Amino acid sequence: MSDTALEVQDLTRTYGSGDNTVAALAGIDLAFRRGTFTAVMGPSGSGKSTFLSCAAGLDRPTRGRVLVGGTDVTDWDEERRTRLRRERIGFVFQGFHLLPYLSAVENVGLPSRLAGKRVDRERVRQLLDRVGLADRAHHLPGSLSGGQQQRVAIARALLTAPDVLLADEPTGALDSATARQVLGVLRGSVADLGQTVVMVTHDPVAASYADEVVFLVDGRVAGRMAHPTADAVAGQMAHLDELVSA
Ligand SMILES: Nc1ncnc2c1ncn2[C@@H]1O[C@H](COP(=O)(O)OP(=O)(O)OP(=O)(O)O)[C@@H](O)[C@H]1O
Ligand SMILES: [Mg+2]
């Protein structure tokens, strides 16, 4: 088994053509070791969501490679990439994306059902317990708070024990206390389960839960910071914003 959960090589994504070409990603090389928590930060438009979409196989890079668990998946067709997303990549969105007419326990088991597999009820129960929602298992999303819904979404993304869990601003819609609970769940999945997490965030406090921060500017890696603190990250972000507006 590869020690690297996710790797991108010369990852490039351009949109449009001619004078209207936008280089959302201009050649990114990054590797994420198993069992690590990385935050991806950068000014608006720096390519963070494009990076996650390419890594998840939702979008195809213009150039470069994407390797998941050591397997080059760049040229996989749509059917194989759908299976990849279902089985080996967990995705958590800012807006939760739970099915409103399914209970928490049914939402968590959904990836297995979509894959035509038996739902492992014991694992679903353990995951809901892990995110602190054992007593809310049969609630519909509409009767859960935002933070509780996001924790259901994380439990669902962990169901298949994916190679990597990708999260696009998972705390963006939450107040700071609720955000801390969600970040604690992500941190715990790394510490206890050996999960690999890559999280896009604008929030220096959220980034401080990660082992390392990767900064993107104009579709390029502009720096990295190990053992980030909220203050150090905020300082670096202010500096990067100056670079962009300059
Ligand atoms: N489908 C698309 N068509 C054309 N341009 C796009 C498309 N998607 C993204 N872009 C452009 O690519 C660049 C990077 O976008 P991306 O969404 O990755 O930024 P981001 O870092 O996630 O920003 P934010 O912090 O605002 O979410 C931007 O200039 C954006 O306008
Ligand atoms: Mg984005």
Coordinates of N, CA and C in Angstrom, one line a residue, residues 78-223:
E78 N -15.5 8.0 -17.1 CA -16.5 8.5 -16.2 C -17.0 7.4 -15.2
E79 N -17.2 6.2 -15.7 CA -17.8 5.1 -14.9 C -16.8 4.8 -13.8
R80 N -15.5 4.6 -14.1 CA -14.5 4.3 -13.1 C -14.3 5.4 -12.1
R81 N -14.4 6.7 -12.6 CA -14.2 7.8 -11.7 C -15.4 7.9 -10.7
T82 N -16.6 7.5 -11.2 CA -17.8 7.5 -10.3 C -17.5 6.5 -9.2
R83 N -17.0 5.4 -9.6 CA -16.8 4.3 -8.6 C -15.7 4.8 -7.6
L84 N -14.6 5.4 -8.2 CA -13.6 6.0 -7.3 C -14.1 6.9 -6.3
R85 N -15.0 7.8 -6.7 CA -15.6 8.8 -5.7 C -16.4 8.1 -4.7
R86 N -17.1 7.0 -5.1 CA -18.0 6.3 -4.2 C -17.2 5.5 -3.2
E87 N -16.0 5.0 -3.6 CA -15.4 4.0 -2.7 C -14.1 4.5 -2.1
R88 N -13.4 5.4 -2.7 CA -12.0 5.7 -2.3 C -11.8 7.2 -1.9
I89 N -12.9 8.0 -2.2 CA -12.7 9.5 -1.9 C -14.0 9.9 -1.1
G90 N -13.8 10.5 0.0 CA -14.9 11.1 0.8 C -14.9 12.6 0.4
F91 N -16.1 13.1 0.2 CA -16.2 14.5 -0.1 C -17.2 15.2 0.8
V92 N -16.8 16.3 1.4 CA -17.7 17.0 2.3 C -17.8 18.5 1.8
F93 N -19.0 18.9 1.6 CA -19.3 20.2 1.0 C -19.7 21.2 2.1
Q94 N -19.5 22.5 1.7 CA -19.9 23.5 2.7 C -21.4 23.4 3.0
G95 N -22.2 23.1 2.0 CA -23.7 23.0 2.2 C -24.2 21.7 2.6
F96 N -23.4 20.8 3.1 CA -23.8 19.5 3.7 C -24.2 18.4 2.7
H97 N -25.2 18.8 1.8 CA -25.6 17.9 0.7 C -26.2 16.6 1.3
L98 N -27.0 16.7 2.4 CA -27.7 15.5 2.8 C -29.0 15.4 2.1
L99 N -29.5 14.1 2.0 CA -30.9 14.0 1.4 C -31.9 14.2 2.5
P100 N -32.8 15.2 2.2 CA -33.7 15.7 3.3 C -34.7 14.7 3.8
Y101 N -35.0 13.7 3.0 CA -36.1 12.7 3.4 C -35.5 11.5 3.9
L102 N -34.2 11.4 4.1 CA -33.5 10.3 4.7 C -33.0 10.7 6.1
S103 N -33.2 9.8 7.1 CA -32.7 10.1 8.4 C -31.2 10.1 8.5
A104 N -30.6 10.5 9.6 CA -29.1 10.6 9.7 C -28.5 9.2 9.4
V105 N -29.1 8.1 10.0 CA -28.5 6.8 9.8 C -28.6 6.4 8.4
E106 N -29.7 6.7 7.7 CA -29.9 6.4 6.3 C -28.9 7.2 5.4
N107 N -28.7 8.5 5.7 CA -27.8 9.3 5.0 C -26.4 8.7 5.1
V108 N -26.0 8.3 6.3 CA -24.6 7.8 6.5 C -24.4 6.5 5.7
G109 N -25.5 5.7 5.6 CA -25.4 4.4 4.9 C -25.5 4.5 3.4
L110 N -25.9 5.7 2.9 CA -26.2 5.9 1.5 C -25.1 5.4 0.5
P111 N -23.8 5.8 0.7 CA -22.8 5.3 -0.2 C -22.8 3.8 -0.5
S112 N -23.1 3.0 0.5 CA -23.2 1.6 0.3 C -24.4 1.2 -0.5
R113 N -25.5 1.9 -0.2 CA -26.7 1.6 -1.0 C -26.6 2.0 -2.4
L114 N -25.9 3.1 -2.7 CA -25.7 3.6 -4.1 C -24.8 2.6 -4.8
A115 N -23.9 2.0 -4.1 CA -23.0 1.0 -4.7 C -23.6 -0.4 -4.8
G116 N -24.9 -0.5 -4.4 CA -25.5 -1.8 -4.4 C -25.0 -2.8 -3.4
K117 N -24.4 -2.3 -2.3 CA -23.9 -3.1 -1.3 C -24.7 -3.1 0.0
R118 N -24.5 -4.2 0.8 CA -25.2 -4.2 2.1 C -24.7 -3.1 3.0
V119 N -25.6 -2.5 3.7 CA -25.1 -1.4 4.6 C -24.6 -2.1 5.9
D120 N -23.4 -1.8 6.3 CA -22.8 -2.3 7.5 C -23.4 -1.5 8.7
R121 N -24.5 -2.0 9.3 CA -25.2 -1.2 10.3 C -24.3 -0.8 11.5
E122 N -23.4 -1.8 11.8 CA -22.6 -1.6 13.0 C -21.6 -0.4 12.7
R123 N -21.0 -0.4 11.5 CA -20.1 0.7 11.2 C -20.8 2.0 11.1
V124 N -22.0 2.1 10.6 CA -22.8 3.3 10.6 C -23.1 3.8 12.0
R125 N -23.4 2.8 12.9 CA -23.6 3.2 14.3 C -22.4 3.8 14.9
Q126 N -21.2 3.1 14.7 CA -20.0 3.6 15.2 C -19.6 5.0 14.7
L127 N -19.9 5.2 13.4 CA -19.5 6.5 12.9 C -20.4 7.6 13.5
L128 N -21.7 7.3 13.6 CA -22.6 8.3 14.2 C -22.2 8.6 15.7
D129 N -21.7 7.5 16.4 CA -21.3 7.7 17.7 C -20.0 8.5 17.7
R130 N -19.1 8.3 16.8 CA -17.8 9.0 16.7 C -18.1 10.5 16.5
V131 N -19.1 10.9 15.7 CA -19.4 12.3 15.5 C -20.4 12.9 16.6
G132 N -20.6 12.1 17.6 CA -21.4 12.6 18.7 C -22.9 12.6 18.4
L133 N -23.4 11.8 17.5 CA -24.8 11.9 17.1 C -25.6 10.6 17.3
A134 N -25.1 9.7 18.2 CA -25.8 8.4 18.4 C -27.3 8.6 18.7
D135 N -27.5 9.7 19.5 CA -28.9 9.9 19.9 C -29.8 10.6 18.9
R136 N -29.2 11.0 17.7 CA -29.9 11.7 16.7 C -30.1 10.8 15.4
A137 N -29.8 9.5 15.6 CA -29.7 8.6 14.4 C -30.9 8.7 13.5
H138 N -32.1 8.8 14.1 CA -33.3 8.7 13.3 C -34.0 10.0 13.0
H139 N -33.2 11.1 13.2 CA -33.7 12.4 12.9 C -33.5 12.7 11.4
L140 N -34.4 13.5 10.8 CA -34.2 14.0 9.4 C -33.3 15.2 9.5
P141 N -32.6 15.5 8.4 CA -31.7 16.6 8.4 C -32.4 17.9 8.9
G142 N -33.6 18.1 8.4 CA -34.3 19.3 8.8 C -34.5 19.6 10.3
S143 N -34.4 18.5 11.1 CA -34.5 18.7 12.5 C -33.2 18.6 13.2
L144 N -32.1 18.8 12.4 CA -30.8 18.8 13.0 C -30.2 20.2 12.8
S145 N -29.3 20.6 13.7 CA -28.6 21.9 13.5 C -27.6 21.8 12.4
G146 N -27.1 23.0 12.0 CA -26.1 23.0 10.9 C -24.9 22.2 11.2
G147 N -24.4 22.3 12.4 CA -23.2 21.6 12.8 C -23.5 20.1 12.9
Q148 N -24.7 19.7 13.3 CA -25.1 18.3 13.4 C -25.2 17.7 12.0
Q149 N -25.8 18.5 11.1 CA -25.9 18.0 9.7 C -24.5 17.8 9.1
Q150 N -23.6 18.8 9.4 CA -22.2 18.7 8.8 C -21.5 17.4 9.4
R151 N -21.8 17.1 10.6 CA -21.2 15.9 11.2 C -21.7 14.6 10.6
V152 N -23.0 14.7 10.3 CA -23.6 13.5 9.5 C -22.9 13.4 8.2
A153 N -22.7 14.5 7.5 CA -22.0 14.5 6.2 C -20.6 13.9 6.3
I154 N -19.9 14.2 7.4 CA -18.6 13.7 7.6 C -18.6 12.2 7.9
A155 N -19.6 11.8 8.7 CA -19.7 10.3 9.0 C -20.0 9.6 7.7
R156 N -20.8 10.2 6.8 CA -21.1 9.5 5.5 C -19.9 9.5 4.7
A157 N -19.1 10.5 4.7 CA -17.9 10.5 3.9 C -16.8 9.5 4.4
L158 N -16.9 9.1 5.6 CA -16.0 8.2 6.2 C -16.4 6.7 6.1
L159 N -17.7 6.5 5.6 CA -18.2 5.2 5.6 C -17.3 4.2 4.9
T160 N -16.8 4.5 3.8 CA -16.0 3.5 3.0 C -14.5 3.5 3.4
A161 N -14.2 4.3 4.5 CA -12.8 4.4 4.9 C -11.9 4.8 3.7
P162 N -12.3 6.0 3.1 CA -11.7 6.4 1.8 C -10.2 6.7 1.9
D163 N -9.5 6.6 0.8 CA -8.0 7.0 0.8 C -7.9 8.4 1.3
V164 N -8.8 9.3 0.9 CA -8.6 10.7 1.3 C -10.0 11.3 1.4
L165 N -10.2 12.1 2.5 CA -11.4 12.8 2.7 C -11.1 14.3 2.2
L166 N -11.8 14.8 1.2 CA -11.7 16.1 0.7 C -12.9 17.0 1.2
A167 N -12.6 18.1 1.8 CA -13.6 19.0 2.4 C -13.4 20.4 1.9
D168 N -14.5 20.9 1.2 CA -14.4 22.3 0.7 C -15.2 23.3 1.7
E169 N -14.4 24.0 2.4 CA -15.0 24.9 3.4 C -16.1 24.3 4.3
P170 N -15.7 23.2 5.0 CA -16.8 22.5 5.7 C -17.3 23.2 6.9
T171 N -16.6 24.3 7.3 CA -17.1 25.1 8.5 C -17.6 26.5 8.0
G172 N -17.6 26.7 6.7 CA -17.9 28.0 6.2 C -19.3 28.5 6.6
A173 N -20.2 27.6 6.8 CA -21.6 28.1 7.1 C -21.9 28.0 8.6
L174 N -20.9 27.7 9.4 CA -21.1 27.4 10.8 C -20.6 28.5 11.8
D175 N -21.3 28.7 12.9 CA -20.7 29.6 13.9 C -19.5 29.0 14.5
S176 N -18.7 29.8 15.3 CA -17.4 29.3 15.7 C -17.4 28.1 16.6
A177 N -18.4 28.1 17.5 CA -18.5 26.9 18.5 C -18.8 25.7 17.7
T178 N -19.8 25.7 16.8 CA -20.2 24.6 16.0 C -19.0 24.2 15.1
A179 N -18.3 25.1 14.5 CA -17.2 24.8 13.6 C -16.1 24.1 14.4
R180 N -15.9 24.4 15.7 CA -14.9 23.7 16.5 C -15.3 22.2 16.6
Q181 N -16.6 22.0 16.8 CA -17.0 20.6 16.9 C -16.7 19.8 15.7
V182 N -17.0 20.4 14.5 CA -16.8 19.8 13.2 C -15.3 19.5 13.0
L183 N -14.5 20.6 13.3 CA -13.0 20.4 13.2 C -12.5 19.3 14.1
G184 N -13.0 19.3 15.3 CA -12.6 18.2 16.2 C -12.9 16.8 15.6
V185 N -14.0 16.7 14.9 CA -14.4 15.4 14.3 C -13.4 15.1 13.2
L186 N -13.0 16.1 12.4 CA -12.0 15.8 11.3 C -10.7 15.5 11.9
R187 N -10.2 16.2 12.9 CA -9.0 16.0 13.5 C -9.0 14.6 14.1
G188 N -10.1 14.2 14.8 CA -10.2 12.9 15.4 C -10.1 11.8 14.4
S189 N -10.7 12.0 13.2 CA -10.6 10.9 12.2 C -9.2 10.7 11.7
V190 N -8.4 11.7 11.8 CA -6.9 11.6 11.4 C -6.2 10.9 12.6
A191 N -6.4 11.4 13.8 CA -5.7 10.9 15.0 C -6.1 9.4 15.3
D192 N -7.4 9.1 15.2 CA -7.8 7.8 15.7 C -7.9 6.8 14.6
L193 N -8.4 7.2 13.4 CA -8.6 6.3 12.3 C -7.5 6.3 11.3
G194 N -6.6 7.2 11.4 CA -5.5 7.3 10.4 C -6.0 7.8 9.1
Q195 N -7.1 8.5 9.1 CA -7.7 9.0 7.9 C -6.8 10.2 7.4
T196 N -6.8 10.4 6.1 CA -6.1 11.5 5.4 C -7.2 12.5 5.1
V197 N -7.0 13.8 5.5 CA -7.9 14.8 5.3 C -7.3 16.0 4.6
V198 N -7.9 16.5 3.6 CA -7.5 17.7 2.9 C -8.7 18.7 2.9
M199 N -8.5 19.8 3.5 CA -9.6 20.7 3.8 C -9.3 22.1 3.3
V200 N -10.2 22.6 2.4 CA -10.1 24.0 2.0 C -10.8 24.9 3.0
T201 N -10.1 26.0 3.4 CA -10.8 26.9 4.4 C -10.2 28.3 4.2
H202 N -11.1 29.3 4.6 CA -10.6 30.7 4.6 C -10.3 31.1 6.1
D203 N -10.5 30.2 7.0 CA -10.5 30.5 8.4 C -9.2 30.1 9.1
P204 N -8.3 31.1 9.5 CA -7.1 30.7 10.1 C -7.2 29.8 11.4
V205 N -8.3 29.9 12.1 CA -8.5 29.1 13.3 C -8.8 27.6 12.8
A206 N -9.6 27.5 11.8 CA -9.8 26.1 11.2 C -8.5 25.5 10.7
A207 N -7.7 26.4 10.0 CA -6.4 25.9 9.5 C -5.5 25.4 10.6
S208 N -5.6 26.0 11.8 CA -4.7 25.6 12.9 C -5.0 24.2 13.4
Y209 N -6.1 23.6 13.0 CA -6.4 22.2 13.4 C -5.6 21.2 12.5
A210 N -5.0 21.7 11.4 CA -4.3 20.9 10.5 C -2.8 20.7 10.9
D211 N -2.2 19.7 10.3 CA -0.8 19.5 10.5 C 0.0 20.4 9.7
E212 N -0.5 20.8 8.6 CA 0.2 21.7 7.6 C -0.8 22.5 6.8
V213 N -0.4 23.7 6.4 CA -1.2 24.5 5.5 C -0.4 24.7 4.2
V214 N -1.2 24.5 3.1 CA -0.6 24.8 1.8 C -1.3 26.0 1.3
F215 N -0.5 27.0 0.9 CA -1.1 28.3 0.4 C -1.1 28.3 -1.2
L216 N -2.2 28.6 -1.8 CA -2.3 28.8 -3.2 C -2.5 30.2 -3.6
V217 N -1.8 30.7 -4.6 CA -2.0 32.0 -5.2 C -2.0 31.9 -6.7
D218 N -3.0 32.4 -7.4 CA -3.0 32.3 -8.8 C -2.7 30.9 -9.4
G219 N -3.3 29.9 -8.7 CA -3.2 28.6 -9.3 C -1.8 27.9 -9.1
R220 N -1.0 28.5 -8.2 CA 0.3 28.0 -7.9 C 0.5 27.8 -6.4
V221 N 1.4 26.9 -6.0 CA 1.7 26.7 -4.6 C 2.6 27.9 -4.2
A222 N 2.1 28.7 -3.3 CA 2.9 29.9 -2.9 C 3.6 29.8 -1.6
G223 N 3.4 28.6 -0.9 CA 4.1 28.4 0.4 C 3.4 27.3 1.2

